[in-house]
Amino acid sequence: MRKRLGWFVAGGLLVAALLAGVVSSFASSSPDGLDAAAREGCTFDADDNITGGTCMAQQEQDHQMKDSPLADYGIKGIDNEYLSTGLSGILGVAVTFAIGGGVFWLVRRRGNHDEHENDGDRAASGATSA
Amino acid sequence: MNGVAMHIANGIVNAQVSAVFAAIAAAALAICVWRGRADLDDRLAPMAGLVAAFIFAVQMLNFQVLPGVSGHLLGGTLAVVLVGPWVGALCVSTVLIIQCLLFADGGLTALGLNITNMAVIGTAAGYLLVAGLLRLLPKTPRGVAVTAFVASIVSVVVASQAFVIEYALGGTTELSLGTIAASMAGAHVLIGIGEGLIAAVTVATVARVRPDLVYALRRFRTTRPAVATQKTVGAQA
């Protein structure tokens, strides 16, 4: 059971890495629904600076993390766009799984696994530590 | 490098209202940790990590919905079906926090707004729909797929309107709220359909491969005889 869950999670992570690492380069680069609504009513120059009109994005400020090495889903210093986007995506999947999975593992309910008949060794070790 | 901004940026909603929603988001997440712990066992914890990583990946996949307008999955409904409402909201929040801190997507000042809309309200709306629909639909791969599709559309539109409320409270530019609400709703119905298709394919796949890992198939009450549940138990034994 534990082993099979491990394989399932590994398979899922592989799919996520492929989506973030490869498919992401072919995603639409148009502004998303929110961003498009925020820009409605303003005119923009080639550098995306507001040149006139009234819109929600007028008072928009820079991101505090804009100098992050991963800012805007790329890796600073890698000029190849596919490589930069793809690697940042794979890194994002890895970090999200590590931090998310790590925190969920730490706060999980321990011991007393009566309702799950298949928890095997983990349930046993949980019971001894409880 | 394409400048991708997918969530609310800094300065769209004023600092005071952003701070209020940061407090609301923090309180909501605390409740989710408290209630989510009851669901989080040795099996759900790694699954929740996977769901968060998967949502991060799919959020990078913007799809065109109108000329010049794209959209991406928010993930609340998908998370509800796979890991339940409390842990699901935490999964979406994890993604938003990492996107904000590492990828400079979604302002730090606006993080509370983004978490409130997508992780709390979007997930809550998805949960209500999923819990309701699974009383009527069969707990089969096809049943959860239809559920995820419909719930995703509603969840995305509700989340988009939560932004309109925040903008009404603290918008930094004088604009017609009706126009904003209509334009957000219009785009997000289409985004919701896209999200619904992705969520439906994902949950149907998991339900076929490992029905025991689908929270919605284990937990939500159903008025029909639980054929699928019996099958699941049989497969495990």
Short mmCIF file of C-alpha atoms in Angstrom, two decimals:
data_model
loop_
_atom_site.label_atom_id
_atom_site.label_comp_id
_atom_site.label_asym_id
_atom_site.label_seq_id
_atom_site.Cartn_x
_atom_site.Cartn_y
_atom_site.Cartn_z
CA MET A 1 0.00 0.00 0.00
CA ARG A 2 2.72 2.45 1.01
CA LYS A 3 4.74 1.45 -1.99
CA ARG A 4 1.81 1.85 -4.36
CA LEU A 5 1.03 5.31 -2.99
CA GLY A 6 4.69 6.19 -3.53
CA TRP A 7 4.48 5.14 -7.16
CA PHE A 8 1.26 7.08 -7.67
CA VAL A 9 2.78 10.25 -6.19
CA ALA A 10 5.95 9.79 -8.26
CA GLY A 11 3.86 9.37 -11.42
CA GLY A 12 1.80 12.45 -10.59
CA LEU A 13 4.93 14.51 -9.99
CA LEU A 14 6.32 13.37 -13.33
CA VAL A 15 3.16 14.55 -15.09
CA ALA A 16 3.32 17.88 -13.20
CA ALA A 17 7.00 18.30 -14.12
CA LEU A 18 6.23 17.66 -17.79
CA LEU A 19 3.38 20.17 -17.75
CA ALA A 20 5.42 22.85 -15.98
CA GLY A 21 8.67 22.01 -17.75
CA VAL A 22 7.59 21.46 -21.34
CA VAL A 23 3.94 22.33 -22.01
CA SER A 24 4.28 25.67 -20.17
CA SER A 25 6.39 27.10 -23.01
CA PHE A 26 3.40 26.73 -25.32
CA ALA A 27 0.95 28.47 -22.96
CA SER A 28 -0.81 31.64 -24.09
CA SER A 29 1.11 34.81 -23.28
CA SER A 30 -2.00 37.02 -23.40
CA PRO A 31 -2.92 38.67 -20.10
CA ASP A 32 -5.26 36.46 -18.05
CA GLY A 33 -8.89 37.32 -17.29
CA LEU A 34 -8.03 39.43 -14.25
CA ASP A 35 -5.08 41.19 -15.84
CA ALA A 36 -7.07 41.90 -19.01
CA ALA A 37 -9.90 43.43 -16.95
CA ALA A 38 -7.34 45.50 -15.02
CA ARG A 39 -5.94 46.89 -18.30
CA GLU A 40 -9.34 47.66 -19.80
CA GLY A 41 -9.66 51.40 -20.53
CA CYS A 42 -5.93 52.18 -20.71
CA THR A 43 -3.60 52.34 -23.68
CA PHE A 44 -0.15 50.78 -23.51
CA ASP A 45 3.12 51.30 -25.35
CA ALA A 46 5.38 48.52 -26.59
CA ASP A 47 7.02 48.23 -23.16
CA ASP A 48 3.66 47.75 -21.45
CA ASN A 49 3.73 51.20 -19.84
CA ILE A 50 0.38 52.97 -19.51
CA THR A 51 0.17 55.86 -22.00
CA GLY A 52 -3.35 57.09 -21.20
CA GLY A 53 -6.93 56.31 -20.21
CA THR A 54 -8.41 55.06 -16.95
CA CYS A 55 -8.09 51.47 -15.76
CA MET A 56 -7.65 49.38 -12.61
CA ALA A 57 -3.96 48.82 -13.35
CA GLN A 58 -3.14 52.55 -13.17
CA GLN A 59 -1.89 52.53 -9.59
CA GLU A 60 -0.23 49.13 -9.93
CA GLN A 61 3.12 48.95 -8.15
CA ASP A 62 6.15 46.78 -8.68
CA HIS A 63 6.32 43.42 -6.98
CA GLN A 64 8.46 43.30 -3.82
CA MET A 65 10.10 40.16 -5.18
CA LYS A 66 10.67 41.40 -8.74
CA ASP A 67 14.40 40.76 -8.38
CA SER A 68 13.88 37.17 -7.33
CA PRO A 69 16.02 34.81 -9.46
CA LEU A 70 12.78 33.07 -10.47
CA ALA A 71 10.69 36.22 -11.08
CA ASP A 72 8.10 35.93 -13.89
CA TYR A 73 8.57 32.17 -14.22
CA GLY A 74 12.07 32.27 -15.65
CA ILE A 75 15.55 31.72 -14.33
CA LYS A 76 17.72 34.79 -14.24
CA GLY A 77 20.79 34.36 -16.44
CA ILE A 78 19.28 31.76 -18.79
CA ASP A 79 18.52 33.47 -22.09
CA ASN A 80 16.86 30.56 -23.86
CA GLU A 81 13.17 31.18 -23.18
CA TYR A 82 12.08 27.53 -23.34
CA LEU A 83 14.88 26.43 -21.03
CA SER A 84 14.33 29.32 -18.63
CA THR A 85 10.54 28.85 -18.37
CA GLY A 86 10.77 25.08 -18.31
CA LEU A 87 13.43 24.84 -15.62
CA SER A 88 11.69 27.43 -13.45
CA GLY A 89 8.50 25.38 -13.79
CA ILE A 90 10.19 22.12 -12.78
CA LEU A 91 11.84 23.90 -9.88
CA GLY A 92 8.45 25.32 -8.86
CA VAL A 93 6.85 21.86 -8.90
CA ALA A 94 9.70 20.47 -6.78
CA VAL A 95 9.61 23.33 -4.26
CA THR A 96 5.80 23.23 -4.01
CA PHE A 97 5.82 19.48 -3.38
CA ALA A 98 8.68 19.73 -0.89
CA ILE A 99 7.22 22.63 1.12
CA GLY A 100 3.56 21.65 0.74
CA GLY A 101 4.11 17.95 1.29
CA GLY A 102 6.56 18.66 4.13
CA VAL A 103 4.17 20.91 6.02
CA PHE A 104 1.23 18.53 5.47
CA TRP A 105 3.36 15.63 6.70
CA LEU A 106 4.37 17.56 9.83
CA VAL A 107 0.85 18.60 10.81
CA ARG A 108 -0.79 15.26 9.90
CA ARG A 109 -2.84 13.32 12.40
CA ARG A 110 -0.71 10.65 14.01
CA GLY A 111 -1.55 7.33 15.60
CA ASN A 112 -5.08 5.85 15.86
CA HIS A 113 -5.50 4.61 12.32
CA ASP A 114 -8.41 2.31 13.10
CA GLU A 115 -10.49 3.45 10.14
CA HIS A 116 -7.73 2.78 7.64
CA GLU A 117 -7.08 -0.89 7.50
CA ASN A 118 -4.19 -0.56 5.05
CA ASP A 119 -1.78 1.86 6.65
CA GLY A 120 0.66 -0.88 7.54
CA ASP A 121 4.08 -0.03 8.93
CA ARG A 122 3.39 3.67 9.37
CA ALA A 123 0.42 3.03 11.60
CA ALA A 124 2.51 0.67 13.68
CA SER A 125 5.36 3.15 14.12
CA GLY A 126 2.86 5.94 14.79
CA ALA A 127 1.25 3.87 17.52
CA THR A 128 4.55 3.20 19.28
CA SER A 129 5.56 6.87 19.25
CA ALA A 130 2.15 8.04 20.52
CA MET B 1 10.99 36.47 -20.95
CA ASN B 2 7.26 36.90 -21.00
CA GLY B 3 6.03 39.03 -18.11
CA VAL B 4 3.39 36.72 -16.68
CA ALA B 5 1.23 38.23 -13.99
CA MET B 6 -1.61 35.93 -13.12
CA HIS B 7 -2.91 37.18 -9.79
CA ILE B 8 -3.81 40.52 -8.20
CA ALA B 9 -0.76 42.82 -8.29
CA ASN B 10 0.24 45.38 -5.68
CA GLY B 11 -1.56 48.71 -5.75
CA ILE B 12 -4.78 47.55 -7.47
CA VAL B 13 -6.59 47.47 -4.13
CA ASN B 14 -5.46 49.95 -1.45
CA ALA B 15 -3.24 48.98 1.48
CA GLN B 16 -5.93 49.19 4.19
CA VAL B 17 -8.38 46.85 2.44
CA SER B 18 -5.48 44.55 1.50
CA ALA B 19 -4.48 44.39 5.18
CA VAL B 20 -8.05 43.52 6.22
CA PHE B 21 -8.15 40.68 3.72
CA ALA B 22 -4.71 39.50 4.83
CA ALA B 23 -6.19 39.11 8.32
CA ILE B 24 -9.27 37.33 6.93
CA ALA B 25 -7.05 34.99 4.90
CA ALA B 26 -4.85 34.23 7.91
CA ALA B 27 -7.88 33.43 10.06
CA ALA B 28 -9.37 31.24 7.34
CA LEU B 29 -6.11 29.33 6.91
CA ALA B 30 -5.85 28.78 10.66
CA ILE B 31 -9.34 27.23 10.60
CA CYS B 32 -8.32 25.09 7.61
CA VAL B 33 -5.25 23.77 9.46
CA TRP B 34 -7.40 23.02 12.50
CA ARG B 35 -10.16 21.24 10.57
CA GLY B 36 -7.80 19.81 7.93
CA ARG B 37 -5.74 17.92 10.51
CA ALA B 38 -8.67 15.55 11.02
CA ASP B 39 -8.41 14.57 7.34
CA LEU B 40 -4.62 14.61 7.09
CA ASP B 41 -3.36 11.10 7.69
CA ASP B 42 -0.33 9.25 6.36
CA ARG B 43 -2.10 8.74 3.06
CA LEU B 44 -3.58 12.20 2.51
CA ALA B 45 -0.43 14.20 3.40
CA PRO B 46 1.69 13.08 0.40
CA MET B 47 -1.40 13.26 -1.81
CA ALA B 48 -1.94 16.89 -0.71
CA GLY B 49 1.68 17.71 -1.55
CA LEU B 50 1.12 16.22 -5.00
CA VAL B 51 -2.12 18.17 -5.49
CA ALA B 52 -0.33 21.44 -4.61
CA ALA B 53 2.55 20.66 -7.01
CA PHE B 54 0.07 19.70 -9.74
CA ILE B 55 -1.93 22.92 -9.29
CA PHE B 56 1.31 24.93 -9.47
CA ALA B 57 2.15 23.21 -12.78
CA VAL B 58 -1.28 23.64 -14.33
CA GLN B 59 -1.51 27.30 -13.27
CA MET B 60 1.44 27.91 -15.61
CA LEU B 61 -0.64 26.72 -18.56
CA ASN B 62 -2.53 29.80 -19.66
CA PHE B 63 -5.06 28.99 -22.39
CA GLN B 64 -6.63 31.51 -24.75
CA VAL B 65 -10.29 32.29 -23.95
CA LEU B 66 -10.86 35.45 -26.03
CA PRO B 67 -8.68 37.43 -28.45
CA GLY B 68 -5.99 38.95 -26.22
CA VAL B 69 -7.33 37.30 -23.06
CA SER B 70 -6.11 34.07 -21.51
CA GLY B 71 -6.90 32.20 -18.34
CA HIS B 72 -5.52 29.48 -16.13
CA LEU B 73 -6.83 26.99 -13.65
CA LEU B 74 -7.33 28.21 -10.06
CA GLY B 75 -7.57 24.68 -8.69
CA GLY B 76 -9.97 24.97 -5.76
CA THR B 77 -12.50 22.47 -7.06
CA LEU B 78 -9.85 20.00 -8.19
CA ALA B 79 -8.34 20.13 -4.70
CA VAL B 80 -11.73 19.66 -3.00
CA VAL B 81 -12.45 16.51 -5.01
CA LEU B 82 -9.02 14.98 -4.39
CA VAL B 83 -8.15 16.03 -0.82
CA GLY B 84 -11.26 17.68 0.65
CA PRO B 85 -12.17 21.29 1.38
CA TRP B 86 -9.88 22.14 4.32
CA VAL B 87 -6.69 20.58 3.01
CA GLY B 88 -7.68 21.70 -0.50
CA ALA B 89 -7.75 25.35 0.53
CA LEU B 90 -4.31 24.85 2.10
CA CYS B 91 -3.00 23.33 -1.16
CA VAL B 92 -4.12 26.35 -3.21
CA SER B 93 -2.69 28.72 -0.56
CA THR B 94 0.66 26.93 -0.67
CA VAL B 95 0.79 27.49 -4.42
CA LEU B 96 -0.13 31.17 -4.10
CA ILE B 97 2.46 31.80 -1.38
CA ILE B 98 5.24 30.13 -3.38
CA GLN B 99 4.22 31.99 -6.56
CA CYS B 100 4.28 35.28 -4.66
CA LEU B 101 7.57 34.79 -2.81
CA LEU B 102 9.63 33.00 -5.46
CA PHE B 103 8.05 33.85 -8.80
CA ALA B 104 6.98 37.45 -8.09
CA ASP B 105 3.43 36.61 -9.20
CA GLY B 106 0.60 38.17 -7.21
CA GLY B 107 1.71 41.11 -5.05
CA LEU B 108 2.97 40.49 -1.53
CA THR B 109 0.62 43.24 -0.31
CA ALA B 110 -2.16 41.56 -2.30
CA LEU B 111 -1.41 38.03 -1.05
CA GLY B 112 -4.33 38.12 1.40
CA LEU B 113 -6.68 39.16 -1.40
CA ASN B 114 -5.46 36.39 -3.68
CA ILE B 115 -5.67 33.75 -0.95
CA THR B 116 -9.15 34.92 0.06
CA ASN B 117 -10.45 34.78 -3.53
CA MET B 118 -8.83 31.67 -4.94
CA ALA B 119 -7.96 29.50 -1.93
CA VAL B 120 -10.81 30.34 0.46
CA ILE B 121 -13.84 31.55 -1.52
CA GLY B 122 -13.08 29.59 -4.71
CA THR B 123 -12.53 26.39 -2.74
CA ALA B 124 -15.60 26.97 -0.54
CA ALA B 125 -17.81 27.49 -3.60
CA GLY B 126 -16.33 24.40 -5.23
CA TYR B 127 -16.94 22.41 -2.04
CA LEU B 128 -20.62 23.37 -1.80
CA LEU B 129 -21.18 22.37 -5.41
CA VAL B 130 -19.22 19.10 -5.11
CA ALA B 131 -20.99 18.10 -1.90
CA GLY B 132 -24.37 18.91 -3.46
CA LEU B 133 -23.78 17.29 -6.84
CA LEU B 134 -22.38 14.06 -5.40
CA ARG B 135 -25.70 13.51 -3.63
CA LEU B 136 -27.31 13.29 -7.06
CA LEU B 137 -24.60 11.90 -9.31
CA PRO B 138 -23.11 8.42 -9.08
CA LYS B 139 -19.77 8.09 -7.34
CA THR B 140 -18.04 6.83 -10.44
CA PRO B 141 -15.19 8.31 -12.53
CA ARG B 142 -17.80 9.82 -14.84
CA GLY B 143 -19.84 11.14 -11.90
CA VAL B 144 -16.88 12.93 -10.28
CA ALA B 145 -15.81 14.25 -13.69
CA VAL B 146 -19.19 15.90 -14.31
CA THR B 147 -19.17 17.16 -10.71
CA ALA B 148 -15.69 18.67 -11.09
CA PHE B 149 -16.62 20.30 -14.41
CA VAL B 150 -19.76 22.04 -13.14
CA ALA B 151 -18.29 22.96 -9.75
CA SER B 152 -15.17 24.43 -11.38
CA ILE B 153 -17.17 26.83 -13.54
CA VAL B 154 -19.19 28.12 -10.58
CA SER B 155 -16.13 28.30 -8.32
CA VAL B 156 -14.09 30.35 -10.82
CA VAL B 157 -16.89 32.84 -11.46
CA VAL B 158 -17.54 33.24 -7.72
CA ALA B 159 -13.82 33.81 -7.08
CA SER B 160 -13.73 36.45 -9.83
CA GLN B 161 -16.65 38.27 -8.25
CA ALA B 162 -14.92 38.22 -4.86
CA PHE B 163 -12.27 40.38 -6.51
CA VAL B 164 -15.00 42.80 -7.63
CA ILE B 165 -16.16 43.14 -4.00
CA GLU B 166 -12.58 43.84 -2.89
CA TYR B 167 -12.23 46.39 -5.64
CA ALA B 168 -15.50 48.03 -4.59
CA LEU B 169 -14.09 48.35 -1.05
CA GLY B 170 -10.60 49.53 -1.88
CA GLY B 171 -10.11 50.06 -5.60
CA THR B 172 -7.47 52.65 -6.40
CA THR B 173 -9.17 54.03 -9.55
CA GLU B 174 -12.70 55.38 -10.00
CA LEU B 175 -14.31 52.95 -12.42
CA SER B 176 -17.78 51.56 -12.99
CA LEU B 177 -18.14 48.44 -10.82
CA GLY B 178 -20.83 47.09 -13.13
CA THR B 179 -18.41 47.13 -16.04
CA ILE B 180 -15.70 45.42 -13.99
CA ALA B 181 -18.13 42.79 -12.68
CA ALA B 182 -19.44 42.04 -16.17
CA SER B 183 -16.01 41.89 -17.76
CA MET B 184 -14.65 39.66 -14.96
CA ALA B 185 -17.70 37.36 -15.07
CA GLY B 186 -17.63 37.05 -18.86
CA ALA B 187 -13.97 36.10 -19.06
CA HIS B 188 -14.19 33.82 -16.04
CA VAL B 189 -17.14 31.78 -17.33
CA LEU B 190 -14.85 30.82 -20.23
CA ILE B 191 -11.87 30.30 -17.92
CA GLY B 192 -14.13 28.18 -15.70
CA ILE B 193 -15.06 25.96 -18.65
CA GLY B 194 -11.34 25.46 -19.38
CA GLU B 195 -10.63 24.76 -15.72
CA GLY B 196 -13.63 22.43 -15.61
CA LEU B 197 -12.28 20.35 -18.50
CA ILE B 198 -8.82 20.08 -16.92
CA ALA B 199 -10.28 19.23 -13.50
CA ALA B 200 -12.70 16.68 -14.98
CA VAL B 201 -9.97 14.83 -16.90
CA THR B 202 -7.69 14.88 -13.85
CA VAL B 203 -10.21 13.59 -11.29
CA ALA B 204 -11.61 11.00 -13.72
CA THR B 205 -8.09 9.69 -14.30
CA VAL B 206 -7.33 9.44 -10.58
CA ALA B 207 -10.76 7.90 -9.94
CA ARG B 208 -10.00 5.17 -12.51
CA VAL B 209 -6.42 4.48 -11.40
CA ARG B 210 -6.78 4.89 -7.62
CA PRO B 211 -10.40 5.49 -6.53
CA ASP B 212 -9.26 5.09 -2.91
CA LEU B 213 -7.24 8.32 -3.24
CA VAL B 214 -10.22 10.46 -4.26
CA TYR B 215 -11.56 12.23 -1.16
CA ALA B 216 -14.92 12.93 -2.78
CA LEU B 217 -15.48 9.22 -3.42
CA ARG B 218 -14.73 8.35 0.20
CA ARG B 219 -16.42 11.06 2.19
CA PHE B 220 -19.44 12.75 0.69
CA ARG B 221 -22.80 11.21 1.53
CA THR B 222 -24.81 9.86 -1.32
CA THR B 223 -28.49 9.02 -1.65
CA ARG B 224 -27.76 6.21 -4.09
CA PRO B 225 -26.55 2.78 -3.07
CA ALA B 226 -22.79 3.08 -2.71
CA VAL B 227 -21.80 0.68 -5.49
CA ALA B 228 -18.55 2.50 -6.20
CA THR B 229 -17.54 2.47 -2.54
CA GLN B 230 -18.06 -1.28 -2.30
CA LYS B 231 -15.99 -1.77 -5.41
CA THR B 232 -13.21 0.37 -3.92
CA VAL B 233 -13.13 -1.64 -0.72
CA GLY B 234 -13.15 -4.84 -2.75
CA ALA B 235 -10.20 -3.68 -4.83
CA GLN B 236 -8.19 -2.88 -1.73
CA ALA B 237 -8.83 -6.15 0.03
#
